[in-house]
Amino acid sequence: MDLSSDVRSPCPPLRYSGYSSMLAIEISKPGGPEVLTSVDRPKPTPGRSEILISVTAAGVNRPDIMQRQGKYPPPPGASDLPGLEVSGSVAECGADVNHWRVGDKVCALVSGGGYAEYCIAEASVALPIPTGLDLISAAALPETYFTVWANVFDRGQLKPGERVLVHGGSSGIGTTAIQLASAFGAQVFATAGTSDKCAACKRLGAEQTINYRDEDFVEVINTVTSGNGVDVVLDMVGGDYTPRNIRVLAPGGRLVQIAILGGPKTTINWIPIMQKRLVLTGSTLRPRPTAEKAAIAQALHQNVWPVIEQGQAQPVIYATFPLREASEAHRLMETSVHIGKIVLTS
């Protein structure tokens, strides 16, 4: 369904009964989780193409950690508050918004500002809550599902019957990629760091899991596939994983890089890239233009929302924290013990 076809009368502004401030979590200075500080801020006002969301829940993601550490500044014009995905209800609409109304339940990808009681989102990048999904689970959809669709299925061109290797299979991105790749008919391999995480990946649809602390994923993949390799690798490690990823790719394979937790630099051999006609690509999501994010939203609504509503994919929620305890949520994320997503609730 094309969301833009659902034309309605512009929603009237919400009357706030005198309440003009909100609780927000700001980064007082670059540093550890303790620098996340509860503050009162003015409620933002939506621009012409934007909606104001009364936030029920906000997802916690690795880019939030990096922003807190001073390593990932928000793009120009974005809120300085962390938080890249929210769910809640529409509280107010900009003058040009005609497909949302006050009270509509939505989830949205945002460029910042999610750690607050109210958050601005581009109307074209908000999505209805999938039928049967609660608002807390819906807050875990946008960042991971936008990322997986744009990289595994768009840039990576994963097709039914192909093989995909998902690194970090127990992460929010990983649990999403495993479920969607499996739902769309791919054979899924996944790496994770403990036996419990590997077991979780199998429950989500991975046919083969590799504990990267005990096993060499190159040896396992090449053994299991009789040397044929995989068609797509989704990687968030980079560094010395890159030449190893090249070794497990089948002819015509695609390596899709979405993060560089292992470092941005490595040394590669161009010979297997040329011989196997490989594609090495990657992307970031936050700085992309609104029109591109809106196109991803449309693709998700058309192709993925039915999969969620049929129960073939669901956000995996590991823990929730009240908004004021955002620092505790960050501490948990930095331990890397979690499987799936961590969510803040207002």
mmCIF file of C-alpha atoms in Angstrom:
data_model
loop_
_atom_site.group_PDB
_atom_site.id
_atom_site.type_symbol
_atom_site.label_atom_id
_atom_site.label_comp_id
_atom_site.label_asym_id
_atom_site.label_seq_id
_atom_site.Cartn_x
_atom_site.Cartn_y
_atom_site.Cartn_z
ATOM 1 C CA MET A 1 0.000 0.000 0.000
ATOM 2 C CA ASP A 2 1.302 3.443 -0.881
ATOM 3 C CA LEU A 3 0.972 5.574 2.239
ATOM 4 C CA SER A 4 0.798 8.714 0.148
ATOM 5 C CA SER A 5 -2.464 7.502 -1.350
ATOM 6 C CA ASP A 6 -4.199 7.610 2.032
ATOM 7 C CA VAL A 7 -5.106 11.303 1.754
ATOM 8 C CA ARG A 8 -6.955 12.852 4.671
ATOM 9 C CA SER A 9 -7.729 16.309 5.860
ATOM 10 C CA PRO A 10 -4.755 17.893 7.613
ATOM 11 C CA CYS A 11 -4.847 17.132 11.320
ATOM 12 C CA PRO A 12 -5.584 20.053 13.633
ATOM 13 C CA PRO A 13 -2.927 21.100 16.121
ATOM 14 C CA LEU A 14 -3.163 19.497 19.536
ATOM 15 C CA ARG A 15 -4.121 21.850 22.343
ATOM 16 C CA TYR A 16 -1.584 21.402 25.100
ATOM 17 C CA SER A 17 -3.542 22.799 28.068
ATOM 18 C CA GLY A 18 -0.580 24.918 29.134
ATOM 19 C CA TYR A 19 2.049 22.159 29.115
ATOM 20 C CA SER A 20 4.977 23.385 27.027
ATOM 21 C CA SER A 21 7.961 21.441 28.373
ATOM 22 C CA MET A 22 9.008 17.812 28.227
ATOM 23 C CA LEU A 23 11.441 15.409 29.836
ATOM 24 C CA ALA A 24 14.446 14.730 27.632
ATOM 25 C CA ILE A 25 17.775 12.943 27.988
ATOM 26 C CA GLU A 26 20.701 14.993 26.768
ATOM 27 C CA ILE A 27 24.413 14.277 26.467
ATOM 28 C CA SER A 28 26.004 16.712 28.927
ATOM 29 C CA LYS A 29 29.496 16.072 27.507
ATOM 30 C CA PRO A 30 31.238 13.249 25.651
ATOM 31 C CA GLY A 31 31.847 10.295 27.936
ATOM 32 C CA GLY A 32 30.410 7.219 29.593
ATOM 33 C CA PRO A 33 26.781 6.386 30.341
ATOM 34 C CA GLU A 34 26.788 8.757 33.315
ATOM 35 C CA VAL A 35 26.843 11.793 30.989
ATOM 36 C CA LEU A 36 23.231 11.082 29.956
ATOM 37 C CA THR A 37 21.276 13.675 31.930
ATOM 38 C CA SER A 38 17.549 14.196 32.515
ATOM 39 C CA VAL A 39 16.499 17.739 31.629
ATOM 40 C CA ASP A 40 13.365 19.751 30.903
ATOM 41 C CA ARG A 41 13.213 21.119 27.388
ATOM 42 C CA PRO A 42 10.614 22.992 25.374
ATOM 43 C CA LYS A 43 8.317 20.779 23.349
ATOM 44 C CA PRO A 44 9.417 20.927 19.709
ATOM 45 C CA THR A 45 7.126 22.309 17.034
ATOM 46 C CA PRO A 46 6.758 20.356 13.792
ATOM 47 C CA GLY A 47 7.703 21.938 10.478
ATOM 48 C CA ARG A 48 5.393 21.901 7.483
ATOM 49 C CA SER A 49 6.229 18.319 6.453
ATOM 50 C CA GLU A 50 6.686 16.958 9.973
ATOM 51 C CA ILE A 51 4.670 15.403 12.760
ATOM 52 C CA LEU A 52 5.117 15.698 16.504
ATOM 53 C CA ILE A 53 4.995 12.290 18.196
ATOM 54 C CA SER A 54 4.046 11.760 21.824
ATOM 55 C CA VAL A 55 6.657 9.105 22.498
ATOM 56 C CA THR A 56 5.653 5.838 24.133
ATOM 57 C CA ALA A 57 8.994 4.108 23.572
ATOM 58 C CA ALA A 58 12.357 4.667 21.913
ATOM 59 C CA GLY A 59 14.877 2.114 20.713
ATOM 60 C CA VAL A 60 18.487 2.141 21.916
ATOM 61 C CA ASN A 61 21.109 1.587 19.225
ATOM 62 C CA ARG A 62 24.893 1.477 18.831
ATOM 63 C CA PRO A 63 24.953 4.875 17.099
ATOM 64 C CA ASP A 64 23.488 6.336 20.318
ATOM 65 C CA ILE A 65 26.505 4.973 22.195
ATOM 66 C CA MET A 66 28.868 6.453 19.629
ATOM 67 C CA GLN A 67 27.112 9.829 19.763
ATOM 68 C CA ARG A 68 27.375 9.835 23.563
ATOM 69 C CA GLN A 69 31.099 9.111 23.256
ATOM 70 C CA GLY A 70 31.559 12.040 20.873
ATOM 71 C CA LYS A 71 32.323 9.790 17.886
ATOM 72 C CA TYR A 72 29.113 10.227 15.878
ATOM 73 C CA PRO A 73 27.828 13.811 15.795
ATOM 74 C CA PRO A 74 24.266 14.389 14.575
ATOM 75 C CA PRO A 75 23.915 15.598 10.998
ATOM 76 C CA PRO A 76 23.247 19.301 10.372
ATOM 77 C CA GLY A 77 19.748 20.303 11.431
ATOM 78 C CA ALA A 78 19.141 17.208 13.555
ATOM 79 C CA SER A 79 18.328 17.279 17.254
ATOM 80 C CA ASP A 80 21.325 17.023 19.563
ATOM 81 C CA LEU A 81 19.385 14.516 21.683
ATOM 82 C CA PRO A 82 20.167 10.823 21.069
ATOM 83 C CA GLY A 83 17.549 8.399 19.791
ATOM 84 C CA LEU A 84 16.949 7.287 16.201
ATOM 85 C CA GLU A 85 13.612 5.450 16.431
ATOM 86 C CA VAL A 86 10.391 5.969 18.349
ATOM 87 C CA SER A 87 6.822 4.796 18.634
ATOM 88 C CA GLY A 88 3.803 6.629 19.993
ATOM 89 C CA SER A 89 0.848 8.699 18.873
ATOM 90 C CA VAL A 90 0.648 11.725 16.614
ATOM 91 C CA ALA A 91 0.276 14.833 18.766
ATOM 92 C CA GLU A 92 0.452 17.521 16.076
ATOM 93 C CA CYS A 93 0.927 17.797 12.314
ATOM 94 C CA GLY A 94 2.719 20.303 10.140
ATOM 95 C CA ALA A 95 0.733 22.405 7.709
ATOM 96 C CA ASP A 96 1.490 20.201 4.673
ATOM 97 C CA VAL A 97 0.803 16.837 6.342
ATOM 98 C CA ASN A 98 -2.408 15.237 5.077
ATOM 99 C CA HIS A 99 -2.005 11.493 5.673
ATOM 100 C CA TRP A 100 -1.744 11.455 9.479
ATOM 101 C CA ARG A 101 -4.208 12.622 12.099
ATOM 102 C CA VAL A 102 -3.832 13.445 15.784
ATOM 103 C CA GLY A 103 -4.069 10.205 17.742
ATOM 104 C CA ASP A 104 -2.756 7.916 14.984
ATOM 105 C CA LYS A 105 -0.385 5.280 16.343
ATOM 106 C CA VAL A 106 2.944 5.364 14.523
ATOM 107 C CA CYS A 107 6.564 4.330 14.626
ATOM 108 C CA ALA A 108 9.185 6.456 12.947
ATOM 109 C CA LEU A 109 12.808 6.660 11.964
ATOM 110 C CA VAL A 110 14.223 9.975 13.190
ATOM 111 C CA SER A 111 17.585 11.683 12.770
ATOM 112 C CA GLY A 112 17.792 12.364 16.508
ATOM 113 C CA GLY A 113 15.666 13.391 19.475
ATOM 114 C CA GLY A 114 14.113 10.035 20.349
ATOM 115 C CA TYR A 115 15.164 10.121 24.013
ATOM 116 C CA ALA A 116 12.365 12.484 24.990
ATOM 117 C CA GLU A 117 8.647 12.585 25.757
ATOM 118 C CA TYR A 118 7.995 14.260 22.393
ATOM 119 C CA CYS A 119 9.903 13.900 19.146
ATOM 120 C CA ILE A 120 9.734 15.399 15.658
ATOM 121 C CA ALA A 121 9.614 13.063 12.647
ATOM 122 C CA GLU A 122 9.255 13.594 8.929
ATOM 123 C CA ALA A 123 5.704 12.499 8.143
ATOM 124 C CA SER A 124 6.869 10.507 5.107
ATOM 125 C CA VAL A 125 9.221 8.408 7.237
ATOM 126 C CA ALA A 126 6.595 7.428 9.819
ATOM 127 C CA LEU A 127 4.744 4.141 9.507
ATOM 128 C CA PRO A 128 1.573 2.694 11.017
ATOM 129 C CA ILE A 129 2.025 0.107 13.748
ATOM 130 C CA PRO A 130 1.746 -3.398 12.257
ATOM 131 C CA THR A 131 -1.468 -5.112 13.284
ATOM 132 C CA GLY A 132 -0.989 -7.114 16.467
ATOM 133 C CA LEU A 133 2.203 -5.352 17.552
ATOM 134 C CA ASP A 134 2.343 -3.287 20.755
ATOM 135 C CA LEU A 135 3.937 0.155 20.887
ATOM 136 C CA ILE A 136 6.985 -0.947 22.861
ATOM 137 C CA SER A 137 7.832 -3.614 20.282
ATOM 138 C CA ALA A 138 7.114 -1.154 17.478
ATOM 139 C CA ALA A 139 9.794 1.205 18.808
ATOM 140 C CA ALA A 140 12.334 -1.473 17.916
ATOM 141 C CA LEU A 141 11.289 -1.576 14.253
ATOM 142 C CA PRO A 142 12.504 1.514 12.391
ATOM 143 C CA GLU A 143 16.296 1.625 12.794
ATOM 144 C CA THR A 144 16.860 -2.097 12.325
ATOM 145 C CA TYR A 145 14.207 -2.800 9.708
ATOM 146 C CA PHE A 146 15.120 0.248 7.602
ATOM 147 C CA THR A 147 18.794 -0.787 7.810
ATOM 148 C CA VAL A 148 18.220 -4.439 6.946
ATOM 149 C CA TRP A 149 15.873 -3.747 4.049
ATOM 150 C CA ALA A 150 18.130 -1.068 2.556
ATOM 151 C CA ASN A 151 21.260 -3.187 2.830
ATOM 152 C CA VAL A 152 20.336 -6.866 2.587
ATOM 153 C CA PHE A 153 17.519 -6.588 0.053
ATOM 154 C CA ASP A 154 18.291 -3.341 -1.771
ATOM 155 C CA ARG A 155 22.065 -3.021 -1.935
ATOM 156 C CA GLY A 156 22.685 -6.725 -1.297
ATOM 157 C CA GLN A 157 19.940 -7.884 -3.686
ATOM 158 C CA LEU A 158 19.312 -11.053 -1.654
ATOM 159 C CA LYS A 159 16.998 -13.417 -3.520
ATOM 160 C CA PRO A 160 15.033 -16.521 -2.512
ATOM 161 C CA GLY A 161 17.232 -19.601 -2.515
ATOM 162 C CA GLU A 162 20.466 -17.666 -1.983
ATOM 163 C CA ARG A 163 22.747 -17.960 1.035
ATOM 164 C CA VAL A 164 23.442 -15.074 3.421
ATOM 165 C CA LEU A 165 25.918 -14.758 6.283
ATOM 166 C CA VAL A 166 24.820 -12.396 9.059
ATOM 167 C CA HIS A 167 27.552 -11.291 11.418
ATOM 168 C CA GLY A 168 26.452 -10.262 14.901
ATOM 169 C CA GLY A 169 23.368 -12.436 14.576
ATOM 170 C CA SER A 170 22.147 -11.763 18.118
ATOM 171 C CA SER A 171 22.173 -7.966 17.777
ATOM 172 C CA GLY A 172 19.122 -5.914 16.900
ATOM 173 C CA ILE A 173 20.249 -5.765 13.279
ATOM 174 C CA GLY A 174 21.209 -9.440 13.303
ATOM 175 C CA THR A 175 17.954 -10.755 14.742
ATOM 176 C CA THR A 176 16.059 -8.706 12.176
ATOM 177 C CA ALA A 177 18.215 -9.817 9.246
ATOM 178 C CA ILE A 178 17.939 -13.500 10.185
ATOM 179 C CA GLN A 179 14.159 -13.377 10.402
ATOM 180 C CA LEU A 180 13.594 -11.397 7.215
ATOM 181 C CA ALA A 181 16.118 -13.328 5.128
ATOM 182 C CA SER A 182 14.549 -16.599 6.289
ATOM 183 C CA ALA A 183 11.011 -15.301 5.670
ATOM 184 C CA PHE A 184 11.969 -14.342 2.118
ATOM 185 C CA GLY A 185 13.376 -17.774 1.343
ATOM 186 C CA ALA A 186 17.123 -17.451 1.878
ATOM 187 C CA GLN A 187 19.405 -19.913 3.640
ATOM 188 C CA VAL A 188 20.828 -18.091 6.652
ATOM 189 C CA PHE A 189 24.165 -18.476 8.414
ATOM 190 C CA ALA A 190 24.953 -16.366 11.483
ATOM 191 C CA THR A 191 27.861 -15.649 13.791
ATOM 192 C CA ALA A 192 27.497 -14.895 17.503
ATOM 193 C CA GLY A 193 29.714 -14.894 20.572
ATOM 194 C CA THR A 194 28.117 -17.431 22.941
ATOM 195 C CA SER A 195 26.285 -20.722 22.735
ATOM 196 C CA ASP A 196 23.116 -19.059 24.053
ATOM 197 C CA LYS A 197 23.289 -16.398 21.350
ATOM 198 C CA CYS A 198 23.892 -19.045 18.691
ATOM 199 C CA ALA A 199 20.855 -20.965 19.954
ATOM 200 C CA ALA A 200 18.764 -17.793 19.760
ATOM 201 C CA CYS A 201 19.864 -17.241 16.162
ATOM 202 C CA LYS A 202 18.766 -20.769 15.279
ATOM 203 C CA ARG A 203 15.362 -20.210 16.864
ATOM 204 C CA LEU A 204 14.967 -17.119 14.693
ATOM 205 C CA GLY A 205 15.679 -19.004 11.470
ATOM 206 C CA ALA A 206 19.438 -19.439 11.023
ATOM 207 C CA GLU A 207 20.203 -22.867 9.607
ATOM 208 C CA GLN A 208 23.851 -22.776 10.686
ATOM 209 C CA THR A 209 25.406 -20.756 13.520
ATOM 210 C CA ILE A 210 29.059 -20.139 14.247
ATOM 211 C CA ASN A 211 30.450 -19.167 17.648
ATOM 212 C CA TYR A 212 33.170 -16.805 16.476
ATOM 213 C CA ARG A 213 35.074 -17.225 19.755
ATOM 214 C CA ASP A 214 35.559 -20.956 19.156
ATOM 215 C CA GLU A 215 35.250 -21.418 15.394
ATOM 216 C CA ASP A 216 36.599 -19.859 12.210
ATOM 217 C CA PHE A 217 33.575 -18.767 10.193
ATOM 218 C CA VAL A 218 35.558 -19.087 6.948
ATOM 219 C CA GLU A 219 36.291 -22.763 7.592
ATOM 220 C CA VAL A 220 32.751 -23.535 8.740
ATOM 221 C CA ILE A 221 31.049 -21.799 5.800
ATOM 222 C CA ASN A 222 33.326 -23.331 3.199
ATOM 223 C CA THR A 223 32.900 -26.780 4.735
ATOM 224 C CA VAL A 224 29.108 -26.597 5.008
ATOM 225 C CA THR A 225 28.703 -25.194 1.493
ATOM 226 C CA SER A 226 31.302 -27.549 -0.059
ATOM 227 C CA GLY A 227 33.401 -24.514 -0.943
ATOM 228 C CA ASN A 228 30.585 -22.729 -2.773
ATOM 229 C CA GLY A 229 30.315 -19.928 -0.207
ATOM 230 C CA VAL A 230 27.499 -17.464 0.379
ATOM 231 C CA ASP A 231 25.874 -14.926 -1.910
ATOM 232 C CA VAL A 232 25.590 -12.051 0.592
ATOM 233 C CA VAL A 233 27.518 -11.115 3.726
ATOM 234 C CA LEU A 234 26.036 -8.522 6.086
ATOM 235 C CA ASP A 235 28.897 -7.221 8.202
ATOM 236 C CA MET A 236 29.163 -4.682 11.014
ATOM 237 C CA VAL A 237 32.733 -5.537 12.039
ATOM 238 C CA GLY A 238 35.022 -4.481 9.211
ATOM 239 C CA GLY A 239 38.744 -4.500 9.976
ATOM 240 C CA ASP A 240 40.287 -7.944 9.562
ATOM 241 C CA TYR A 241 36.860 -9.467 8.852
ATOM 242 C CA THR A 242 36.923 -7.921 5.374
ATOM 243 C CA PRO A 243 39.427 -10.261 3.672
ATOM 244 C CA ARG A 244 37.793 -13.204 5.450
ATOM 245 C CA ASN A 245 34.379 -12.143 4.169
ATOM 246 C CA ILE A 246 35.797 -12.029 0.654
ATOM 247 C CA ARG A 247 36.978 -15.620 1.074
ATOM 248 C CA VAL A 248 33.479 -16.909 1.878
ATOM 249 C CA LEU A 249 31.680 -15.095 -0.924
ATOM 250 C CA ALA A 250 30.443 -17.115 -3.888
ATOM 251 C CA PRO A 251 31.006 -15.916 -7.459
ATOM 252 C CA GLY A 252 28.888 -12.803 -7.958
ATOM 253 C CA GLY A 253 28.648 -12.364 -4.189
ATOM 254 C CA ARG A 254 27.971 -9.105 -2.388
ATOM 255 C CA LEU A 255 29.617 -7.849 0.801
ATOM 256 C CA VAL A 256 27.471 -5.199 2.494
ATOM 257 C CA GLN A 257 29.158 -3.150 5.227
ATOM 258 C CA ILE A 258 26.957 -1.299 7.728
ATOM 259 C CA ALA A 259 29.390 -0.607 10.582
ATOM 260 C CA ILE A 260 33.098 -0.869 11.372
ATOM 261 C CA LEU A 261 33.298 -1.998 14.994
ATOM 262 C CA GLY A 262 36.595 -3.726 14.175
ATOM 263 C CA GLY A 263 38.102 -0.636 12.552
ATOM 264 C CA PRO A 264 37.802 1.210 9.222
ATOM 265 C CA LYS A 265 41.013 -0.018 7.602
ATOM 266 C CA THR A 266 42.223 -3.345 6.296
ATOM 267 C CA THR A 267 44.309 -4.877 3.517
ATOM 268 C CA ILE A 268 42.559 -6.795 0.760
ATOM 269 C CA ASN A 269 43.615 -8.853 -2.216
ATOM 270 C CA TRP A 270 41.926 -7.691 -5.424
ATOM 271 C CA ILE A 271 42.529 -10.974 -7.266
ATOM 272 C CA PRO A 272 39.592 -12.934 -5.713
ATOM 273 C CA ILE A 273 37.384 -9.867 -6.054
ATOM 274 C CA MET A 274 38.055 -9.771 -9.778
ATOM 275 C CA GLN A 275 38.011 -13.528 -10.279
ATOM 276 C CA LYS A 276 34.690 -13.979 -8.476
ATOM 277 C CA ARG A 277 33.195 -10.699 -9.780
ATOM 278 C CA LEU A 278 32.364 -9.569 -6.243
ATOM 279 C CA VAL A 279 30.620 -6.385 -5.151
ATOM 280 C CA LEU A 280 31.845 -4.615 -2.030
ATOM 281 C CA THR A 281 29.386 -1.984 -0.881
ATOM 282 C CA GLY A 282 28.011 -0.366 2.249
ATOM 283 C CA SER A 283 25.888 2.463 3.526
ATOM 284 C CA THR A 284 24.907 4.629 6.445
ATOM 285 C CA LEU A 285 21.287 5.494 7.210
ATOM 286 C CA ARG A 286 21.129 8.591 9.401
ATOM 287 C CA PRO A 287 22.526 11.171 6.917
ATOM 288 C CA ARG A 288 20.505 9.962 3.919
ATOM 289 C CA PRO A 289 18.021 12.431 2.403
ATOM 290 C CA THR A 290 14.418 12.272 3.562
ATOM 291 C CA ALA A 291 13.235 11.197 0.109
ATOM 292 C CA GLU A 292 15.452 8.108 0.236
ATOM 293 C CA LYS A 293 14.268 7.196 3.733
ATOM 294 C CA ALA A 294 10.670 7.696 2.611
ATOM 295 C CA ALA A 295 11.228 5.265 -0.266
ATOM 296 C CA ILE A 296 12.541 2.678 2.204
ATOM 297 C CA ALA A 297 9.476 3.279 4.398
ATOM 298 C CA GLN A 298 7.181 2.610 1.442
ATOM 299 C CA ALA A 299 9.059 -0.591 0.606
ATOM 300 C CA LEU A 300 8.828 -1.781 4.212
ATOM 301 C CA HIS A 301 5.109 -1.062 4.383
ATOM 302 C CA GLN A 302 4.474 -2.947 1.166
ATOM 303 C CA ASN A 303 6.847 -5.894 1.590
ATOM 304 C CA VAL A 304 7.700 -6.339 5.261
ATOM 305 C CA TRP A 305 4.708 -5.173 7.300
ATOM 306 C CA PRO A 306 2.649 -8.151 5.989
ATOM 307 C CA VAL A 307 5.459 -10.480 7.067
ATOM 308 C CA ILE A 308 5.332 -9.013 10.588
ATOM 309 C CA GLU A 309 1.540 -9.201 10.708
ATOM 310 C CA GLN A 310 1.696 -12.860 9.680
ATOM 311 C CA GLY A 311 4.076 -13.582 12.561
ATOM 312 C CA GLN A 312 7.064 -14.452 10.373
ATOM 313 C CA ALA A 313 9.204 -11.697 11.901
ATOM 314 C CA GLN A 314 8.984 -9.850 15.213
ATOM 315 C CA PRO A 315 11.250 -7.460 17.094
ATOM 316 C CA VAL A 316 13.200 -9.282 19.790
ATOM 317 C CA ILE A 317 13.032 -7.183 22.985
ATOM 318 C CA TYR A 318 15.692 -8.040 25.556
ATOM 319 C CA ALA A 319 15.012 -5.338 28.153
ATOM 320 C CA THR A 320 13.130 -2.097 28.740
ATOM 321 C CA PHE A 321 14.107 0.857 30.928
ATOM 322 C CA PRO A 322 12.251 4.023 31.938
ATOM 323 C CA LEU A 323 13.447 7.052 29.984
ATOM 324 C CA ARG A 324 15.156 8.516 33.061
ATOM 325 C CA GLU A 325 17.290 5.350 33.261
ATOM 326 C CA ALA A 326 18.815 5.753 29.797
ATOM 327 C CA SER A 327 22.297 5.540 31.307
ATOM 328 C CA GLU A 328 21.494 2.043 32.628
ATOM 329 C CA ALA A 329 20.259 1.022 29.184
ATOM 330 C CA HIS A 330 23.567 2.190 27.702
ATOM 331 C CA ARG A 331 25.539 0.276 30.328
ATOM 332 C CA LEU A 332 23.666 -2.876 29.414
ATOM 333 C CA MET A 333 24.240 -2.369 25.692
ATOM 334 C CA GLU A 334 27.957 -1.898 26.244
ATOM 335 C CA THR A 335 28.210 -5.295 27.978
ATOM 336 C CA SER A 336 26.966 -6.921 24.741
ATOM 337 C CA VAL A 337 25.175 -9.627 26.739
ATOM 338 C CA HIS A 338 21.806 -8.756 25.248
ATOM 339 C CA ILE A 339 20.021 -10.604 22.472
ATOM 340 C CA GLY A 340 17.898 -8.302 20.304
ATOM 341 C CA LYS A 341 16.834 -4.814 21.290
ATOM 342 C CA ILE A 342 16.885 -2.553 24.343
ATOM 343 C CA VAL A 343 14.032 -0.054 24.593
ATOM 344 C CA LEU A 344 13.320 3.072 26.666
ATOM 345 C CA THR A 345 9.737 3.756 27.773
ATOM 346 C CA SER A 346 8.250 7.157 28.561
#
